[in-house]
Coordinates of N, CA, C and O in Angstrom, one line a residue:
X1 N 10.3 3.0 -10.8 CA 9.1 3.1 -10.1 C 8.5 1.7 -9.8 O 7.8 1.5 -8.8
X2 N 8.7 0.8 -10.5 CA 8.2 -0.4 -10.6 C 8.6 -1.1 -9.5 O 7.8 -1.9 -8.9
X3 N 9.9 -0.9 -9.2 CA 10.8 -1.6 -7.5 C 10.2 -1.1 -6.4 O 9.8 -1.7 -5.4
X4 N 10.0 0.1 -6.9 CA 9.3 0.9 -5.4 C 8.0 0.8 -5.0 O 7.6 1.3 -3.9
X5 N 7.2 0.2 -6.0 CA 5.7 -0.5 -6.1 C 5.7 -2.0 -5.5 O 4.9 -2.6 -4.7
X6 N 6.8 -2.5 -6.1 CA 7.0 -3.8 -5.6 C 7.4 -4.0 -4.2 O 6.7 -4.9 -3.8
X7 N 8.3 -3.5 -3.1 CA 8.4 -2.6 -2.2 C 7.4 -2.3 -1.1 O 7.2 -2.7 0.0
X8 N 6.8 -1.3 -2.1 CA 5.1 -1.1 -1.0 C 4.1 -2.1 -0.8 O 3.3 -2.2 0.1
X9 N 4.4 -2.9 -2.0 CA 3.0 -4.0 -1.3 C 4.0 -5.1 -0.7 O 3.3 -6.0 -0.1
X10 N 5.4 -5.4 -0.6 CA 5.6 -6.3 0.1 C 5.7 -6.0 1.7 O 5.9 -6.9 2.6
X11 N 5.3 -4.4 2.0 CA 5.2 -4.1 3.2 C 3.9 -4.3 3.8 O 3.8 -4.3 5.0
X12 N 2.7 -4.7 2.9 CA 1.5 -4.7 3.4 C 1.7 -6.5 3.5 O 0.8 -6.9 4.2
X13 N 2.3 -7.2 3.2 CA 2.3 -8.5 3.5 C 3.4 -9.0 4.3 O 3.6 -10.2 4.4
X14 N 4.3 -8.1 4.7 CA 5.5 -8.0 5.8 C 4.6 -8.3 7.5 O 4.2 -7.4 8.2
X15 N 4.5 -9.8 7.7 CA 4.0 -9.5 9.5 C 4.8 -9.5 9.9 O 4.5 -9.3 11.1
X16 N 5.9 -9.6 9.8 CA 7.1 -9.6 11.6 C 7.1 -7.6 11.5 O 7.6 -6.9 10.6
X17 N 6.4 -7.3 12.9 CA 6.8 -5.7 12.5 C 7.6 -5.0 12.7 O 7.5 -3.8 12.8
X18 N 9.0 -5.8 12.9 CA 10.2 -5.3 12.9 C 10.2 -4.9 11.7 O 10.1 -3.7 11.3
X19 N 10.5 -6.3 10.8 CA 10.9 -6.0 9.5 C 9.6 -5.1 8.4 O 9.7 -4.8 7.2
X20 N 8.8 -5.0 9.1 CA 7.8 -4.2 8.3 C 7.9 -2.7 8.8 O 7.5 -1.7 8.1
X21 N 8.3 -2.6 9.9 CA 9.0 -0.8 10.4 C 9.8 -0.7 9.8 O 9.8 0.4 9.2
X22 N 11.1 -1.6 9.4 CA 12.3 -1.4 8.9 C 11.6 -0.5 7.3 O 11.6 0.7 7.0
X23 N 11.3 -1.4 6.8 CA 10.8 -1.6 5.0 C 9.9 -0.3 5.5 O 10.5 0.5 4.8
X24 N 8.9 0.5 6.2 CA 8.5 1.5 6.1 C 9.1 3.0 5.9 O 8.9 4.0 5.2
X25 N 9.8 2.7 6.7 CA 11.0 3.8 6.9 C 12.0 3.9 5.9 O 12.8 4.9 5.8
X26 N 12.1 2.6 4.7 CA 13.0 2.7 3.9 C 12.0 3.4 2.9 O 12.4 4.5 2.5
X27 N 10.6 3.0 2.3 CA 10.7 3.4 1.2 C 9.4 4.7 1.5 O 9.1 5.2 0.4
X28 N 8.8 5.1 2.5 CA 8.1 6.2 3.3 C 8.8 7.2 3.3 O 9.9 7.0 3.9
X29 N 8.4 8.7 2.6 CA 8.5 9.7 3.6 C 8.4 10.1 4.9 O 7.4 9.5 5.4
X30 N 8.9 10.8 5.7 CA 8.4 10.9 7.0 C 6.8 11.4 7.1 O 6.0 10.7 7.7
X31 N 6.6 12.2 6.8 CA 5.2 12.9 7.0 C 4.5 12.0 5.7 O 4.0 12.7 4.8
X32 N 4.4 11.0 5.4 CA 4.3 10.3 4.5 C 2.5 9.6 4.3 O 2.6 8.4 4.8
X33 N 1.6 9.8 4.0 CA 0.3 10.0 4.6 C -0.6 9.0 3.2 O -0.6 9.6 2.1
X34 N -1.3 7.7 3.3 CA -2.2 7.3 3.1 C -3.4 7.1 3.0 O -3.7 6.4 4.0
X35 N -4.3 7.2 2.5 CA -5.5 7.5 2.3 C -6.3 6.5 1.5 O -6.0 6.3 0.3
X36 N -7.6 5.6 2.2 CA -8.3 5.4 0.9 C -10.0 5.4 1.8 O -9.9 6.0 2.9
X37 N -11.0 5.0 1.6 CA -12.5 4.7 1.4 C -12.7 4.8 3.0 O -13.4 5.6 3.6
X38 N -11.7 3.5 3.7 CA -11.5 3.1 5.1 C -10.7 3.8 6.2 O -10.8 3.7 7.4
X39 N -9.7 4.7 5.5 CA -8.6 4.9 6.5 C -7.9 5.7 5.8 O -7.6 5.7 4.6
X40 N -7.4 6.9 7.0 CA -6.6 8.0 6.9 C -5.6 7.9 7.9 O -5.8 8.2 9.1
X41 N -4.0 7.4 7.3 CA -3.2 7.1 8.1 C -2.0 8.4 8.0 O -1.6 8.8 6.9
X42 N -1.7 8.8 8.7 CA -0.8 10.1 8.8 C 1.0 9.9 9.4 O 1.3 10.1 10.5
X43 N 1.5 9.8 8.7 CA 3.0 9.7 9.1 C 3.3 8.0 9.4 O 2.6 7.0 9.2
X44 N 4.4 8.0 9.7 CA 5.0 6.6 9.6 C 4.2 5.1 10.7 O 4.0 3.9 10.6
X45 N 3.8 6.0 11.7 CA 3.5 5.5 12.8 C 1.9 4.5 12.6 O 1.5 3.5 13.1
X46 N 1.3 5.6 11.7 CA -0.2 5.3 11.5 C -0.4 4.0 10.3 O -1.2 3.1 9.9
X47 N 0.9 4.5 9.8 CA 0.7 4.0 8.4 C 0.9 2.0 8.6 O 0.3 1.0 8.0
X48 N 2.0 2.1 9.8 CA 2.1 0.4 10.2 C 1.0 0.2 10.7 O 0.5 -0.8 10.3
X49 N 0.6 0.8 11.3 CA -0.7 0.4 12.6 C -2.0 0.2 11.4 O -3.0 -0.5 11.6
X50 N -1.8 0.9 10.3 CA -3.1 0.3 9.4 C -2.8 -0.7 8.9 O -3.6 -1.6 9.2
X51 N -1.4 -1.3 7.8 CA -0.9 -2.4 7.7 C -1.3 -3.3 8.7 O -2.1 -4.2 8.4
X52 N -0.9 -3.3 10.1 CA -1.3 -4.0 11.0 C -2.8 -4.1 11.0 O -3.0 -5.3 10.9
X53 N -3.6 -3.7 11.1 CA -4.8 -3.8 10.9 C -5.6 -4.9 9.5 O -6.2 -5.9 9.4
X54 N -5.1 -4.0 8.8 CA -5.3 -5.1 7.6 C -4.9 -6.4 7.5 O -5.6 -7.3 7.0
X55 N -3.7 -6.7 8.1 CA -3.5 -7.9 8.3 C -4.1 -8.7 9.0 O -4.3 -9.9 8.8
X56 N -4.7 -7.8 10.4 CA -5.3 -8.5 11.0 C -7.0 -9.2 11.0 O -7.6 -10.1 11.5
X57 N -7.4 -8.0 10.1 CA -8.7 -8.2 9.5 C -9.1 -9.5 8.2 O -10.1 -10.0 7.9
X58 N -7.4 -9.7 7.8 CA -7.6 -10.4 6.2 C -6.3 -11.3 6.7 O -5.2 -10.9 6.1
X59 N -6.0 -12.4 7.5 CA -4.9 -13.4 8.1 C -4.5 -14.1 7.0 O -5.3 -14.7 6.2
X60 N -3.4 -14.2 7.0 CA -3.1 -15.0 6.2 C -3.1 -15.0 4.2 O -2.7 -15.8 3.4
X61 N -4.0 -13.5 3.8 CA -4.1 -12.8 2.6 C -2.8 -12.3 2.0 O -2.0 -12.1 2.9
X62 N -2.3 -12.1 1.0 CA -1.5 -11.5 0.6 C -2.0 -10.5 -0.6 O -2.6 -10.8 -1.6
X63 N -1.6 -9.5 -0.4 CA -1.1 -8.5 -1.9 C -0.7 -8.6 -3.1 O 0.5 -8.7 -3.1
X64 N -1.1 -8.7 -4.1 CA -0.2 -8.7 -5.4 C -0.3 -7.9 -6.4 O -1.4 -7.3 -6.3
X65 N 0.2 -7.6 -7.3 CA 0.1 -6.7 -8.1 C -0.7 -7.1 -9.5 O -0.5 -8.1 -10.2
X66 N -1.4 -6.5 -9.7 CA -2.7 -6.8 -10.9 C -2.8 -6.0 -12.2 O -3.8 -5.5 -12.8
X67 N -1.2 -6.1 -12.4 CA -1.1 -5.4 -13.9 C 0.1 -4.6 -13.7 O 0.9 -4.8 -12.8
X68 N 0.2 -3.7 -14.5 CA 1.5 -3.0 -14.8 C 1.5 -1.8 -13.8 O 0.6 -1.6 -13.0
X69 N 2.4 -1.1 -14.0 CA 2.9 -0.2 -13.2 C 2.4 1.0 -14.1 O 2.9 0.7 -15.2
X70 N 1.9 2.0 -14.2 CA 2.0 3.4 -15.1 C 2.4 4.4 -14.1 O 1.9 4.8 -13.0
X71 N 3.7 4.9 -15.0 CA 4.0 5.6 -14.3 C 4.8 6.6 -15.1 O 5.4 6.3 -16.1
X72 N 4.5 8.6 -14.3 CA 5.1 8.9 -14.6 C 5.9 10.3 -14.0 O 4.9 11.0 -13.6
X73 N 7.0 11.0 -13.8 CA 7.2 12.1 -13.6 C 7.6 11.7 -11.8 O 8.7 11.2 -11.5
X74 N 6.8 11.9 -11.0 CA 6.9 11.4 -9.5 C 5.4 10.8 -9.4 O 4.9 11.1 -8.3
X75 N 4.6 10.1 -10.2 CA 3.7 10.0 -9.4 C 3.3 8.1 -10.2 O 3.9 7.8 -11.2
X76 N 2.4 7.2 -9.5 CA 2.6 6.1 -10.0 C 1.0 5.4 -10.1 O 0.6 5.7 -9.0
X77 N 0.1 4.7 -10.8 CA -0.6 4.0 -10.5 C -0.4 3.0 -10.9 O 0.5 2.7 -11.7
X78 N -1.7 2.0 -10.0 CA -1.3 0.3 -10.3 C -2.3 -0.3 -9.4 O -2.3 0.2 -8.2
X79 N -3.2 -1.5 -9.8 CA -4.2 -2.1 -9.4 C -3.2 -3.5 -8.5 O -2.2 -4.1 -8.9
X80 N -4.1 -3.8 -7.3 CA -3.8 -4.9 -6.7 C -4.7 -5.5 -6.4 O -5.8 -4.9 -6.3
X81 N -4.5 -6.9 -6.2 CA -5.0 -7.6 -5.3 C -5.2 -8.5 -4.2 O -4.4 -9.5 -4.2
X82 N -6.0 -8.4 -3.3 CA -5.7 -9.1 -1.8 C -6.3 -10.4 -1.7 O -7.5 -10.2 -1.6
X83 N -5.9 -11.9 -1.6 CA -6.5 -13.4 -1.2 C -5.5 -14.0 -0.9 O -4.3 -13.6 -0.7
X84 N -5.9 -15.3 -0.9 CA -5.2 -16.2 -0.4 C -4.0 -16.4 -1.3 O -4.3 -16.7 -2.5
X85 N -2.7 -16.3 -0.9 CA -1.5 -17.1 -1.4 C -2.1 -17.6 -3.0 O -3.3 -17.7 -3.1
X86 N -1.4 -17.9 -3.7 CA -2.1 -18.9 -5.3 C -3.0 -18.5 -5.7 O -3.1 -18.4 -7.0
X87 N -4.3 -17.8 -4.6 CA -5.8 -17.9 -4.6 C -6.5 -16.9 -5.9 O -5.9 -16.3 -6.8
X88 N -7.2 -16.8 -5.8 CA -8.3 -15.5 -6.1 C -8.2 -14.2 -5.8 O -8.2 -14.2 -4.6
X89 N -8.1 -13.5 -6.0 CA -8.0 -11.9 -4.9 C -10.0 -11.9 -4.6 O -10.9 -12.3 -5.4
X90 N -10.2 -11.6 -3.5 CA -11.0 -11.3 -2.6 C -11.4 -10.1 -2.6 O -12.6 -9.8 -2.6
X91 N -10.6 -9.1 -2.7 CA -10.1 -7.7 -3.0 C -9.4 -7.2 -3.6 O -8.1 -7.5 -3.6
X92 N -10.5 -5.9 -4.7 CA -8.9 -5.5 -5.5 C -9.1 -4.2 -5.4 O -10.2 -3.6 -5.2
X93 N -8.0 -3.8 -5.6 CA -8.0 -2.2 -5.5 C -6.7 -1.4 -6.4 O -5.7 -2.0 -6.9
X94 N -7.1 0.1 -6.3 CA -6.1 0.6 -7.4 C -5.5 1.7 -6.5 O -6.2 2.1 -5.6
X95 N -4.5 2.2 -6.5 CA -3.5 3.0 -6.1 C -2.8 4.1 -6.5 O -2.3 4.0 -7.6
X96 N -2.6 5.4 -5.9 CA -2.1 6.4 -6.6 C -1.0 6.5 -6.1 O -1.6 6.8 -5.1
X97 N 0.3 6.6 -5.8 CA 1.6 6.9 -5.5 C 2.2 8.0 -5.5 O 2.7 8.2 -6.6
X98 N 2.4 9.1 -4.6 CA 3.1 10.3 -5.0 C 3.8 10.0 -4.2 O 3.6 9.6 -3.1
X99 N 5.5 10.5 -5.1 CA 6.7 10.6 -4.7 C 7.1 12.1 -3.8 O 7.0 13.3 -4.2
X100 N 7.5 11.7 -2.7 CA 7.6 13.4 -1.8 C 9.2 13.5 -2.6 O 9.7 12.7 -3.5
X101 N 9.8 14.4 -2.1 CA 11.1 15.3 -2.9 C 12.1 14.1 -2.6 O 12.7 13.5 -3.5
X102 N 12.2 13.9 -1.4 CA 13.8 12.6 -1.0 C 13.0 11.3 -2.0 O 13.3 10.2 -1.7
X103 N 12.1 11.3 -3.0 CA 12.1 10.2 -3.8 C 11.4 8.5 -2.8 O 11.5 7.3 -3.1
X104 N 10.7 9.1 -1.6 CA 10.1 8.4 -1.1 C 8.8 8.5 -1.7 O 8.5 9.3 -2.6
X105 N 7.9 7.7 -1.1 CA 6.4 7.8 -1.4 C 6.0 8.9 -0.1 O 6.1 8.9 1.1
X106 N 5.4 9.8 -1.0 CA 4.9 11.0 0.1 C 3.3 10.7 0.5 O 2.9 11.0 1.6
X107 N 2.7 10.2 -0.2 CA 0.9 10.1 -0.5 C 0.8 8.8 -1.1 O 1.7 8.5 -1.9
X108 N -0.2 8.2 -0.9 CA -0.7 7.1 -1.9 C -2.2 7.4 -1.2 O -2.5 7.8 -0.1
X109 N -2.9 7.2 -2.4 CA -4.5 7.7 -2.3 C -4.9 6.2 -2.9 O -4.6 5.7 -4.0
X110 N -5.6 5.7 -2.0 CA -6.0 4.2 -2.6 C -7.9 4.3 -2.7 O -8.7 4.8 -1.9
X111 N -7.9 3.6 -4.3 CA -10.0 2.9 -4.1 C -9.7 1.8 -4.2 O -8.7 1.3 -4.5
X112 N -11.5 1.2 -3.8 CA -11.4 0.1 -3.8 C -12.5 -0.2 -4.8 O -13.6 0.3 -4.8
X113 N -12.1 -1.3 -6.0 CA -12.6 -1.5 -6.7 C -13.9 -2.9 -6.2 O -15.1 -3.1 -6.5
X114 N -13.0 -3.6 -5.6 CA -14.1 -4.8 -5.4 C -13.8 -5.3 -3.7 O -12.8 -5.8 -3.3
X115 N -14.9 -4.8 -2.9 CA -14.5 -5.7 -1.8 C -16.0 -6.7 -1.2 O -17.1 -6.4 -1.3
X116 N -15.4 -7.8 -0.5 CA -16.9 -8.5 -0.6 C -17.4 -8.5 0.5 O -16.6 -8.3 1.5
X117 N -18.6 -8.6 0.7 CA -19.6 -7.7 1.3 C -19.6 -8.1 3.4 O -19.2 -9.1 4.1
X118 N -20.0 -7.2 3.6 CA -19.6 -7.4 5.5 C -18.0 -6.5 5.5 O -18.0 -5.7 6.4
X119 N -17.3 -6.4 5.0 CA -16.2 -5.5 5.0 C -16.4 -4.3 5.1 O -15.5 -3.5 5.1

């Protein structure tokens, strides 16, 4: 589970959206559906176009992982965070992971623990 965590947030920091469609489709179910505070993205399509968005809102931010992975059975959580490359996280947030049957990510239900303020 831990690869496949590592995986998902390297998609939220993938801008060429070739290679960030490719990497969706690899580790996404189809009907594969996202959820947090901001945004309800539904199937493969919505799910880049939010990535896309995020990126575009937060340039140049990257994702990282902010602790361990717990995981278990099909389902996964794990806190991240969003800033500058090296930097600070700006935003952090925690993540729920459900695996659909083909062992893709079917659901991820994301909160946001810390985002700063105007966002």
């Amino acid at each position: 589970m831990d690869q496949l965590v590592a995986s998902y947030l390297a998609t939220w920091n993938e801008t060429d959206p070739v290679a960030r469609r490719a990497a969706i489709e690899e580790i996404w179910a189809e009907g594969g559906v996202y959820t947090d505070p901001m945004a309800v993205a539904e199937g493969r399509d919505a799910i880049d176009a939010t990535i896309a968005a995020v990126q575009g809102q937060f340039p140049g931010f990257v994702f990282t992982l902010a602790g361990p992975v717990d995981a278990h059975h099909d389902i996964a959580r794990f806190t991240w965070g969003l800033g500058p490359a090296g930097g600070e996280a700006l935003v952090v947030g925690f993540d729920v992971a459900v695996l659909a049957e083909d062992g893709r990510i079917g659901r991820v239900h994301g909160f946001l623990d810390k985002v700063p303020a105007g966002v």
